[in-house]
Tab-separated table of C-alpha atoms in Angstrom:
chain	number	residue	atom	x	y	z
A	1	MET	CA	2.310	4.658	38.035
A	2	ALA	CA	3.840	1.508	36.672
A	3	LYS	CA	7.094	2.193	34.951
A	4	LYS	CA	6.789	1.878	31.169
A	5	VAL	CA	10.404	2.472	30.221
A	6	GLN	CA	12.433	-0.643	29.458
A	7	SER	CA	16.180	-0.884	29.084
A	8	SER	CA	16.184	-3.126	26.014
A	9	ALA	CA	13.999	-4.892	23.485
A	10	ASN	CA	14.638	-8.209	25.262
A	11	GLU	CA	13.486	-6.779	28.590
A	12	ALA	CA	10.453	-5.204	26.942
A	13	LEU	CA	9.316	-8.558	25.533
A	14	ALA	CA	9.840	-10.462	28.798
A	15	GLY	CA	6.706	-12.313	29.930
A	16	LEU	CA	4.688	-11.339	26.870
A	17	LEU	CA	5.717	-14.032	24.384
A	18	PHE	CA	4.178	-17.479	23.908
A	19	ASP	CA	4.063	-19.981	21.062
A	20	GLY	CA	0.987	-19.670	18.846
A	21	MET	CA	0.408	-16.019	19.703
A	22	THR	CA	-0.831	-13.289	17.366
A	23	VAL	CA	1.452	-10.289	16.890
A	24	MET	CA	0.857	-7.036	15.035
A	25	ALA	CA	3.988	-5.388	13.666
A	26	GLY	CA	3.946	-1.803	12.392
A	27	GLY	CA	5.608	-0.543	9.239
A	28	PHE	CA	5.135	-0.333	5.494
A	29	GLY	CA	7.825	-2.258	3.657
A	30	LEU	CA	10.891	-1.500	5.771
A	31	CYS	CA	9.698	2.010	6.649
A	32	GLY	CA	8.705	2.483	10.281
A	33	ILE	CA	9.282	-1.115	11.367
A	34	PRO	CA	10.163	-2.020	14.974
A	35	GLU	CA	13.510	-3.479	13.921
A	36	ASN	CA	14.912	-3.921	17.440
A	37	LEU	CA	11.826	-5.747	18.720
A	38	ILE	CA	11.769	-7.991	15.650
A	39	ALA	CA	15.421	-8.898	16.197
A	40	ALA	CA	14.675	-9.674	19.858
A	41	MET	CA	11.723	-11.869	18.887
A	42	ARG	CA	14.029	-13.840	16.630
A	43	LEU	CA	16.450	-14.361	19.502
A	44	ALA	CA	13.584	-15.354	21.817
A	45	GLY	CA	12.657	-18.090	19.319
A	46	VAL	CA	8.905	-17.820	19.926
A	47	LYS	CA	7.140	-19.830	17.207
A	48	ASP	CA	3.877	-20.666	15.418
A	49	LEU	CA	3.220	-16.957	15.213
A	50	THR	CA	0.339	-15.338	13.395
A	51	VAL	CA	1.742	-12.005	12.263
A	52	ILE	CA	-0.439	-9.116	11.173
A	53	SER	CA	1.615	-6.694	9.134
A	54	ASN	CA	1.187	-5.015	5.772
A	55	ASN	CA	4.257	-6.788	4.385
A	56	CYS	CA	6.704	-9.346	5.694
A	57	GLY	CA	9.896	-7.327	5.442
A	58	ILE	CA	12.382	-8.431	2.813
A	59	ASP	CA	14.646	-11.443	2.493
A	60	GLY	CA	17.033	-11.122	5.429
A	61	PHE	CA	15.613	-8.048	7.165
A	62	GLY	CA	12.595	-6.947	9.151
A	63	LEU	CA	9.944	-9.645	9.532
A	64	GLY	CA	11.852	-11.582	6.857
A	65	LEU	CA	14.141	-12.586	9.754
A	66	LEU	CA	11.305	-14.364	11.578
A	67	LEU	CA	10.107	-15.916	8.335
A	68	GLU	CA	13.474	-17.432	7.451
A	69	ASN	CA	13.838	-18.667	11.026
A	70	GLY	CA	10.583	-20.633	10.677
A	71	GLN	CA	8.810	-18.739	13.474
A	72	ILE	CA	5.776	-17.615	11.464
A	73	LYS	CA	2.828	-19.936	10.853
A	74	LYS	CA	0.487	-17.423	9.266
A	75	MET	CA	0.665	-13.911	7.823
A	76	ILE	CA	-2.216	-11.442	7.531
A	77	SER	CA	-0.937	-8.947	4.968
A	78	SER	CA	-1.812	-6.954	1.866
A	79	TYR	CA	1.385	-7.342	-0.087
A	80	VAL	CA	4.055	-9.975	-0.603
A	81	GLY	CA	5.905	-7.880	-3.129
A	82	GLU	CA	9.457	-8.844	-3.844
A	83	ASN	CA	9.982	-11.022	-0.756
A	84	LYS	CA	10.992	-14.231	-2.562
A	85	LEU	CA	10.952	-16.433	0.548
A	86	PHE	CA	7.455	-15.191	1.491
A	87	GLU	CA	6.148	-15.969	-2.006
A	88	HIS	CA	7.895	-19.356	-2.089
A	89	LEU	CA	6.685	-20.469	1.363
A	90	TYR	CA	3.140	-19.472	0.487
A	91	LEU	CA	3.060	-21.108	-2.940
A	92	SER	CA	4.597	-24.312	-1.496
A	93	GLY	CA	1.977	-24.422	1.256
A	94	ALA	CA	4.462	-24.016	4.129
A	95	LEU	CA	2.993	-20.668	5.183
A	96	GLU	CA	-0.633	-19.666	5.651
A	97	LEU	CA	-1.462	-16.300	4.187
A	98	GLU	CA	-4.615	-14.254	4.553
A	99	PHE	CA	-4.613	-11.449	2.016
A	100	ASN	CA	-6.435	-8.303	3.040
A	101	PRO	CA	-6.805	-5.205	0.899
A	102	GLN	CA	-4.512	-2.621	2.462
A	103	GLY	CA	-7.296	-0.225	3.425
A	104	THR	CA	-9.407	-3.054	4.810
A	105	LEU	CA	-6.419	-4.236	6.858
A	106	ALA	CA	-5.863	-0.738	8.237
A	107	GLU	CA	-9.546	-0.317	9.073
A	108	ARG	CA	-9.841	-3.795	10.629
A	109	ILE	CA	-7.027	-2.866	13.000
A	110	ARG	CA	-8.469	0.581	13.697
A	111	ALA	CA	-11.864	-1.011	14.392
A	112	GLY	CA	-10.349	-3.716	16.606
A	113	GLY	CA	-8.646	-1.110	18.755
A	114	ALA	CA	-11.771	1.024	18.925
A	115	GLY	CA	-14.094	-1.739	20.138
A	116	ILE	CA	-15.881	-2.146	16.804
A	117	PRO	CA	-16.323	-5.874	16.023
A	118	ALA	CA	-17.222	-5.463	12.339
A	119	PHE	CA	-17.910	-2.917	9.614
A	120	PHE	CA	-19.039	-2.820	5.979
A	121	THR	CA	-16.869	-1.699	3.059
A	122	LYS	CA	-17.255	-1.744	-0.708
A	123	THR	CA	-13.609	-2.763	-1.090
A	124	GLY	CA	-13.406	-6.319	-2.425
A	125	VAL	CA	-17.062	-6.773	-3.369
A	126	GLY	CA	-17.237	-9.230	-6.275
A	127	THR	CA	-13.713	-10.585	-5.596
A	128	LEU	CA	-12.165	-13.528	-3.722
A	129	VAL	CA	-11.894	-11.260	-0.675
A	130	ALA	CA	-15.686	-11.241	-0.248
A	131	GLU	CA	-16.088	-15.038	-0.433
A	132	GLY	CA	-17.751	-16.471	2.649
A	133	LYS	CA	-18.508	-13.034	4.079
A	134	GLU	CA	-21.829	-11.289	4.506
A	135	VAL	CA	-22.622	-8.866	1.679
A	136	ARG	CA	-25.338	-6.306	2.330
A	137	ASP	CA	-26.906	-3.519	0.302
A	138	PHE	CA	-26.862	0.031	1.634
A	139	ASP	CA	-28.543	2.702	-0.506
A	140	GLY	CA	-28.408	0.455	-3.546
A	141	GLU	CA	-24.717	-0.439	-3.316
A	142	ALA	CA	-23.182	-3.720	-2.166
A	143	TYR	CA	-20.804	-3.790	0.804
A	144	VAL	CA	-18.917	-6.670	2.391
A	145	MET	CA	-18.657	-7.184	6.153
A	146	GLU	CA	-15.142	-7.231	7.588
A	147	ARG	CA	-14.217	-8.031	11.194
A	148	GLY	CA	-12.188	-5.905	13.564
A	149	LEU	CA	-8.708	-7.270	14.320
A	150	THR	CA	-6.883	-7.482	17.627
A	151	ALA	CA	-3.678	-9.189	18.701
A	152	ASP	CA	-1.987	-10.576	21.811
A	153	LEU	CA	0.837	-8.119	21.281
A	154	SER	CA	1.545	-5.082	19.108
A	155	ILE	CA	5.118	-4.050	18.388
A	156	ILE	CA	5.421	-0.598	16.882
A	157	LYS	CA	8.007	2.023	16.004
A	158	ALA	CA	7.794	5.781	16.586
A	159	TRP	CA	10.366	8.513	16.083
A	160	LYS	CA	10.050	10.135	19.482
A	161	GLY	CA	8.279	9.200	22.680
A	162	ASP	CA	8.135	10.293	26.286
A	163	THR	CA	8.313	8.163	29.416
A	164	GLU	CA	4.484	8.151	29.626
A	165	GLY	CA	4.298	6.492	26.193
A	166	ASN	CA	3.127	9.534	24.223
A	167	LEU	CA	4.404	9.121	20.670
A	168	VAL	CA	5.292	11.150	17.597
A	169	TYR	CA	5.941	9.478	14.252
A	170	ARG	CA	8.086	10.884	11.490
A	171	LYS	CA	6.970	11.332	7.852
A	172	THR	CA	5.705	8.146	6.136
A	173	ALA	CA	7.091	5.955	8.933
A	174	ARG	CA	3.726	6.501	10.656
A	175	ASN	CA	1.694	4.143	8.379
A	176	PHE	CA	0.146	1.256	10.393
A	177	ASN	CA	1.810	2.079	13.726
A	178	PRO	CA	-0.914	4.316	15.258
A	179	MET	CA	-3.733	1.802	14.711
A	180	MET	CA	-1.662	-1.151	15.830
A	181	ALA	CA	-0.831	0.703	19.037
A	182	THR	CA	-4.529	0.555	19.908
A	183	ALA	CA	-5.291	-3.040	18.903
A	184	GLY	CA	-2.869	-5.157	20.929
A	185	LYS	CA	-3.726	-6.562	24.365
A	186	ALA	CA	-0.234	-5.306	25.128
A	187	CYS	CA	1.697	-2.782	23.073
A	188	ILE	CA	5.432	-2.142	23.035
A	189	ALA	CA	6.778	0.950	21.297
A	190	GLU	CA	10.394	1.384	20.306
A	191	VAL	CA	11.605	4.900	19.611
A	192	GLU	CA	14.712	6.666	18.364
A	193	ARG	CA	14.511	9.346	21.033
A	194	LEU	CA	13.019	9.106	24.515
A	195	VAL	CA	12.241	12.371	26.316
A	196	GLU	CA	10.672	13.477	29.609
A	197	PRO	CA	6.941	14.337	29.822
A	198	GLY	CA	6.393	17.926	28.728
A	199	GLN	CA	9.095	17.847	26.116
A	200	ILE	CA	6.567	16.968	23.428
A	201	ASP	CA	3.869	19.578	22.801
A	202	PRO	CA	0.594	17.816	23.782
A	203	ASP	CA	-1.015	19.205	20.622
A	204	GLN	CA	1.567	17.382	18.493
A	205	ILE	CA	1.215	13.905	20.007
A	206	HIS	CA	0.051	11.329	17.444
A	207	THR	CA	-0.497	8.377	19.813
A	208	PRO	CA	-1.514	9.118	23.422
A	209	GLY	CA	0.348	7.109	26.030
A	210	ILE	CA	-2.723	5.186	27.199
A	211	TYR	CA	-2.137	2.679	24.399
A	212	ILE	CA	1.514	2.037	25.218
A	213	ASP	CA	2.421	-0.470	27.948
A	214	ARG	CA	6.169	-0.534	27.467
A	215	ILE	CA	8.585	1.786	25.683
A	216	LEU	CA	12.251	1.531	24.852
A	217	VAL	CA	14.936	3.266	22.871
A	218	GLY	CA	16.101	0.964	20.083
A	219	ALA	CA	19.759	0.036	20.501
A	220	VAL	CA	20.563	0.190	16.792
A	221	TYR	CA	18.681	1.711	13.891
A	222	GLU	CA	19.784	0.368	10.562
A	223	LYS	CA	16.728	1.901	8.829
A	224	ARG	CA	17.370	0.122	5.564
A	225	ILE	CA	15.846	1.533	2.405
A	226	GLU	CA	14.314	-0.893	-0.057
A	227	ARG	CA	14.689	1.270	-3.156
A	228	VAL	CA	16.962	4.268	-3.009
A	229	THR	CA	15.757	6.429	-5.870
A	230	THR	CA	17.475	9.754	-6.418
A	231	GLN	CA	17.984	12.374	-9.081
A	232	PRO	CA	21.278	14.054	-9.947
A	233	ARG	CA	21.793	17.408	-8.319
A	234	PRO	CA	21.393	20.152	-10.926
A	235	VAL	CA	24.600	21.995	-11.716
A	236	ALA	CA	24.213	25.588	-10.591
A	237	GLU	CA	24.338	28.145	-13.367
A	238	GLY	CA	27.801	29.601	-13.777
A	239	ALA	CA	29.372	26.695	-11.864
A	240	LEU	CA	31.074	25.549	-15.033
B	1	MET	CA	5.118	0.867	-34.023
B	2	ALA	CA	3.165	1.263	-30.877
B	3	TRP	CA	3.242	3.576	-27.916
B	4	THR	CA	6.225	3.335	-25.548
B	5	ARG	CA	5.841	3.345	-21.763
B	6	GLU	CA	6.533	7.087	-21.873
B	7	ASP	CA	3.895	7.640	-24.576
B	8	MET	CA	1.341	5.742	-22.483
B	9	ALA	CA	2.205	7.808	-19.410
B	10	ALA	CA	1.891	11.023	-21.433
B	11	ARG	CA	-1.521	9.902	-22.715
B	12	ALA	CA	-2.638	9.069	-19.164
B	13	ALA	CA	-1.505	12.526	-18.019
B	14	LEU	CA	-4.200	14.033	-20.277
B	15	GLU	CA	-6.735	12.642	-17.761
B	16	LEU	CA	-5.424	15.024	-15.087
B	17	GLN	CA	-7.409	18.157	-14.303
B	18	ASP	CA	-6.367	21.226	-12.390
B	19	GLY	CA	-6.883	20.779	-8.652
B	20	PHE	CA	-7.174	16.990	-8.789
B	21	TYR	CA	-6.004	14.731	-5.966
B	22	VAL	CA	-4.465	11.730	-7.721
B	23	ASN	CA	-3.081	8.342	-6.745
B	24	LEU	CA	-0.527	6.822	-9.116
B	25	GLY	CA	0.232	3.094	-8.997
B	26	ILE	CA	3.564	1.355	-9.397
B	27	GLY	CA	5.253	1.085	-12.831
B	28	ILE	CA	4.079	3.080	-15.839
B	29	PRO	CA	1.554	5.048	-13.721
B	30	THR	CA	4.458	6.459	-11.673
B	31	LEU	CA	5.832	7.974	-14.907
B	32	VAL	CA	2.643	10.023	-15.321
B	33	ALA	CA	4.078	12.501	-12.808
B	34	ASN	CA	6.672	13.456	-15.454
B	35	TYR	CA	3.984	14.507	-17.941
B	36	ILE	CA	1.696	16.781	-15.923
B	37	PRO	CA	0.531	19.355	-18.510
B	38	ASP	CA	1.596	22.983	-18.125
B	39	GLY	CA	-0.859	25.121	-16.196
B	40	ILE	CA	-2.298	22.134	-14.327
B	41	SER	CA	-1.625	21.591	-10.665
B	42	VAL	CA	-2.375	18.220	-9.077
B	43	THR	CA	-1.661	16.784	-5.621
B	44	LEU	CA	-0.273	13.265	-5.581
B	45	GLN	CA	-1.453	10.931	-2.830
B	46	SER	CA	0.666	8.021	-1.674
B	47	GLU	CA	-1.447	5.402	0.100
B	48	ASN	CA	1.222	4.696	2.705
B	49	GLY	CA	0.272	8.036	4.238
B	50	MET	CA	1.181	11.201	2.345
B	51	LEU	CA	-0.454	13.941	0.316
B	52	GLY	CA	1.735	16.182	-1.803
B	53	MET	CA	4.428	13.771	-2.958
B	54	GLY	CA	7.536	15.528	-4.207
B	55	PRO	CA	10.193	14.344	-6.684
B	56	PHE	CA	13.009	11.889	-5.933
B	57	PRO	CA	15.632	13.334	-3.569
B	58	PHE	CA	19.053	14.454	-4.731
B	59	GLU	CA	21.835	11.915	-4.397
B	60	GLY	CA	22.869	11.577	-0.762
B	61	GLU	CA	19.615	13.036	0.591
B	62	ALA	CA	17.385	9.920	0.646
B	63	ASP	CA	15.433	9.610	3.919
B	64	ALA	CA	14.466	6.105	5.134
B	65	ASP	CA	11.337	7.609	6.747
B	66	LEU	CA	10.072	9.101	3.490
B	67	ILE	CA	9.000	6.656	0.806
B	68	ASN	CA	6.131	6.226	-1.626
B	69	ALA	CA	3.881	3.183	-1.918
B	70	GLY	CA	6.391	1.651	-4.346
B	71	LYS	CA	8.997	1.892	-1.539
B	72	GLN	CA	10.994	4.469	-3.504
B	73	THR	CA	12.555	7.376	-1.651
B	74	ILE	CA	10.779	10.683	-2.332
B	75	THR	CA	10.684	14.237	-0.965
B	76	GLU	CA	8.068	16.497	0.590
B	77	LEU	CA	6.657	19.757	-0.758
B	78	ALA	CA	5.551	22.909	1.043
B	79	GLN	CA	1.929	21.684	0.972
B	80	SER	CA	2.645	18.066	1.989
B	81	SER	CA	0.932	16.303	4.864
B	82	TYR	CA	1.426	12.923	6.525
B	83	PHE	CA	-1.163	10.619	8.067
B	84	SER	CA	-1.777	7.018	9.096
B	85	SER	CA	-2.759	4.170	6.776
B	86	SER	CA	-6.326	4.230	8.115
B	87	ASP	CA	-6.643	7.973	7.393
B	88	SER	CA	-5.131	7.367	3.978
B	89	PHE	CA	-7.705	4.746	3.071
B	90	ALA	CA	-10.531	6.779	4.564
B	91	MET	CA	-9.550	9.355	1.933
B	92	ILE	CA	-9.530	6.697	-0.767
B	93	ARG	CA	-12.604	4.709	0.262
B	94	GLY	CA	-14.532	7.861	1.088
B	95	GLY	CA	-14.351	9.117	-2.498
B	96	HIS	CA	-12.081	12.091	-1.788
B	97	ILE	CA	-9.490	11.160	-4.417
B	98	ASN	CA	-10.400	12.267	-7.941
B	99	LEU	CA	-8.360	9.868	-10.042
B	100	SER	CA	-6.494	6.586	-9.691
B	101	ILE	CA	-4.102	5.476	-12.439
B	102	LEU	CA	-2.890	1.910	-12.022
B	103	GLY	CA	-1.443	-1.057	-13.885
B	104	GLY	CA	-3.343	-4.156	-14.931
B	105	MET	CA	-2.963	-7.769	-15.928
B	106	GLN	CA	-6.434	-8.064	-17.486
B	107	VAL	CA	-9.350	-5.700	-18.113
B	108	ALA	CA	-12.775	-6.846	-19.297
B	109	GLN	CA	-15.358	-4.956	-21.305
B	110	ASN	CA	-17.624	-4.765	-18.250
B	111	GLY	CA	-14.955	-2.815	-16.346
B	112	ASP	CA	-13.625	-5.753	-14.322
B	113	LEU	CA	-9.918	-5.489	-13.430
B	114	ALA	CA	-7.440	-8.222	-12.445
B	115	ASN	CA	-3.978	-7.164	-11.331
B	116	TRP	CA	-2.944	-8.900	-8.114
B	117	MET	CA	-2.294	-12.606	-8.580
B	118	VAL	CA	-1.921	-15.562	-10.926
B	119	PRO	CA	-3.129	-18.593	-8.945
B	120	GLY	CA	-0.331	-21.047	-8.202
B	121	LYS	CA	2.294	-18.984	-10.019
B	122	MET	CA	2.626	-15.411	-8.947
B	123	VAL	CA	1.397	-13.813	-5.786
B	124	LYS	CA	2.146	-10.162	-5.160
B	125	GLY	CA	-0.933	-9.236	-3.208
B	126	MET	CA	-3.479	-6.535	-3.875
B	127	GLY	CA	-1.855	-3.908	-1.678
B	128	GLY	CA	-4.108	-0.861	-1.899
B	129	ALA	CA	-5.454	-1.592	-5.381
B	130	MET	CA	-8.808	-3.061	-4.277
B	131	ASP	CA	-9.517	-0.038	-2.083
B	132	LEU	CA	-8.448	2.378	-4.822
B	133	VAL	CA	-10.687	0.894	-7.511
B	134	ALA	CA	-13.618	0.645	-5.080
B	135	GLY	CA	-13.352	4.171	-3.721
B	136	VAL	CA	-11.696	6.537	-6.189
B	137	ARG	CA	-14.067	8.463	-8.431
B	138	ARG	CA	-12.361	7.692	-11.767
B	139	VAL	CA	-10.127	4.681	-12.476
B	140	VAL	CA	-7.678	4.585	-15.391
B	141	VAL	CA	-5.693	1.426	-16.192
B	142	VAL	CA	-2.416	1.641	-18.115
B	143	MET	CA	-1.010	-1.661	-19.383
B	144	ASP	CA	0.443	-3.511	-22.377
B	145	HIS	CA	-2.232	-4.605	-24.804
B	146	CYS	CA	-1.052	-8.240	-24.880
B	147	GLU	CA	0.937	-10.686	-22.752
B	148	LYS	CA	4.513	-11.408	-23.780
B	149	SER	CA	3.073	-14.637	-25.235
B	150	GLY	CA	0.788	-12.534	-27.410
B	151	ALA	CA	-2.352	-13.489	-25.473
B	152	PRO	CA	-4.862	-10.633	-25.278
B	153	LYS	CA	-5.348	-8.757	-21.987
B	154	VAL	CA	-8.416	-6.755	-23.004
B	155	LEU	CA	-11.030	-9.462	-22.645
B	156	LYS	CA	-14.727	-10.295	-22.720
B	157	ALA	CA	-14.314	-11.539	-19.137
B	158	CYS	CA	-11.256	-11.730	-16.883
B	159	ASN	CA	-10.039	-15.232	-16.027
B	160	LEU	CA	-7.673	-14.141	-13.233
B	161	PRO	CA	-8.942	-13.289	-9.715
B	162	LEU	CA	-10.514	-9.831	-9.773
B	163	THR	CA	-9.236	-6.708	-8.087
B	164	GLY	CA	-12.608	-5.058	-8.604
B	165	ALA	CA	-15.843	-5.702	-10.513
B	166	GLY	CA	-17.079	-3.047	-12.929
B	167	VAL	CA	-14.570	-0.462	-11.736
B	168	VAL	CA	-12.490	0.630	-14.752
B	169	ASP	CA	-13.439	3.817	-16.634
B	170	LEU	CA	-10.589	4.021	-19.167
B	171	VAL	CA	-7.871	1.665	-20.459
B	172	ILE	CA	-4.707	2.967	-22.091
B	173	THR	CA	-2.519	0.335	-23.790
B	174	ASP	CA	0.453	0.518	-26.112
B	175	LEU	CA	-2.011	0.128	-29.002
B	176	GLY	CA	-4.827	2.513	-28.107
B	177	VAL	CA	-7.384	3.906	-25.673
B	178	PHE	CA	-10.758	2.431	-24.697
B	179	GLU	CA	-13.565	3.984	-22.694
B	180	ILE	CA	-15.656	1.596	-20.646
B	181	ASP	CA	-19.293	1.902	-19.683
B	182	ALA	CA	-19.381	-0.700	-16.920
B	183	LYS	CA	-23.161	-0.630	-16.478
B	184	ALA	CA	-23.705	-1.319	-20.186
B	185	ALA	CA	-20.684	-3.708	-20.257
B	186	SER	CA	-19.492	-1.914	-23.381
B	187	MET	CA	-16.157	-0.598	-24.594
B	188	ARG	CA	-15.444	2.103	-27.122
B	189	LEU	CA	-12.121	2.582	-28.880
B	190	THR	CA	-11.372	6.315	-28.752
B	191	ALA	CA	-7.752	6.508	-29.915
B	192	LEU	CA	-5.215	4.431	-31.812
B	193	ALA	CA	-1.507	4.497	-31.023
B	194	THR	CA	0.854	5.893	-33.626
B	195	GLY	CA	1.090	3.548	-36.592
B	196	ILE	CA	-1.537	1.090	-35.301
B	197	SER	CA	-4.428	0.176	-37.599
B	198	LEU	CA	-7.972	-0.652	-36.600
B	199	ASP	CA	-7.474	-4.146	-38.032
B	200	GLU	CA	-4.385	-4.738	-35.863
B	201	ILE	CA	-6.011	-3.637	-32.603
B	202	ALA	CA	-9.158	-5.624	-33.424
B	203	ALA	CA	-7.056	-8.736	-34.035
B	204	LYS	CA	-5.317	-8.345	-30.668
B	205	THR	CA	-8.417	-7.569	-28.593
B	206	GLU	CA	-10.769	-10.269	-27.332
B	207	ALA	CA	-13.313	-7.820	-25.930
B	208	GLU	CA	-16.101	-6.534	-28.150
B	209	PHE	CA	-15.866	-2.818	-28.732
B	210	THR	CA	-17.338	-0.022	-30.797
B	211	VAL	CA	-15.199	2.523	-32.576
B	212	GLY	CA	-15.434	6.216	-31.824
B	213	LEU	CA	-12.131	7.645	-33.025
């Protein structure tokens, strides 16, 4: 079997990048993003990218790095949020942006990976999202047709993987990663821990290795948090 | 006098019923979790892929892999589960969530909601809001009654791009509460905020409404 394990993010991307390509990048905000692969794509300098990702990182981190480096031509996203550069580039016309409702985006990717070219959803009926798309009635309710999405390359992040590409995600860092794994012509997974086959219980695998072409252990995990929100620890009774 | 953000959240919490699965939006809706009535147990869904959202972590225990849809760090509970974004929205779109409480920029008397962009000025994106209003069984909007400029936000028809058409069941503002019958395109005022008169709310509301206090 072809060896899937790569020694670095740079090596993993070798031969897969070209200007004008479409890339899916997993993550929600900064949670569960393939931060090592994004950094390597910045170094590689590939440009005119169409990037499919729920968000575009933040100013200075995650996909925000590719944005500020002028490598992204178009984003397909559900949320700009507080990324000032993203909002500015879009409003000034320097960046194309296709807004998708978050659930529609997730389902388009799931469908794309599952060989389903289109589906109908009631999300967005009667809004800008439905403009120019087929709307059809089913059982008396209106639904809009949305197309499946695929990409030239998917870059995703899992917590743990084995050398066959079987993956386990951790907590809410799963988000878009499992669907994106299925919808890229090639898919690279970066993980925090790489183990031998058999060290992950087959019943606990979230993404089967068939979807993963290359896998690597990320060199550095900064795992930034956008909004650290905490509560004070209660003082135990009698502690005073 | 009018209701504070906390008052509005407390009023919205009265919409919760025991056993409900609930999605809370960003802002005032997030505060609703602080006002869950005694004796009522609800499960909070976070559309980034979690059921059973717990409170904020203690200082020093924030986990980068565990956030809510507002990107705030949270904790898990004994009954929590995690899933992908497509599973999360299957839950939402499929009508399995009982109640969605979210913010708004404009609500119209026919139940239309706008809350995701101001063309040419502000672009946040719809995130999961369009899916939530399309798929969740009951939709409650919590928002200020007027813009900072004083312009009304409860309108005959929205003039901002819609998040959903005919989707809102109840609007809670700092001045009062309105029920909406989207099919009949009619609104009914069912409560006034502390110290707010019928004349004041009528003067600040563009939408036509009946009164059923």
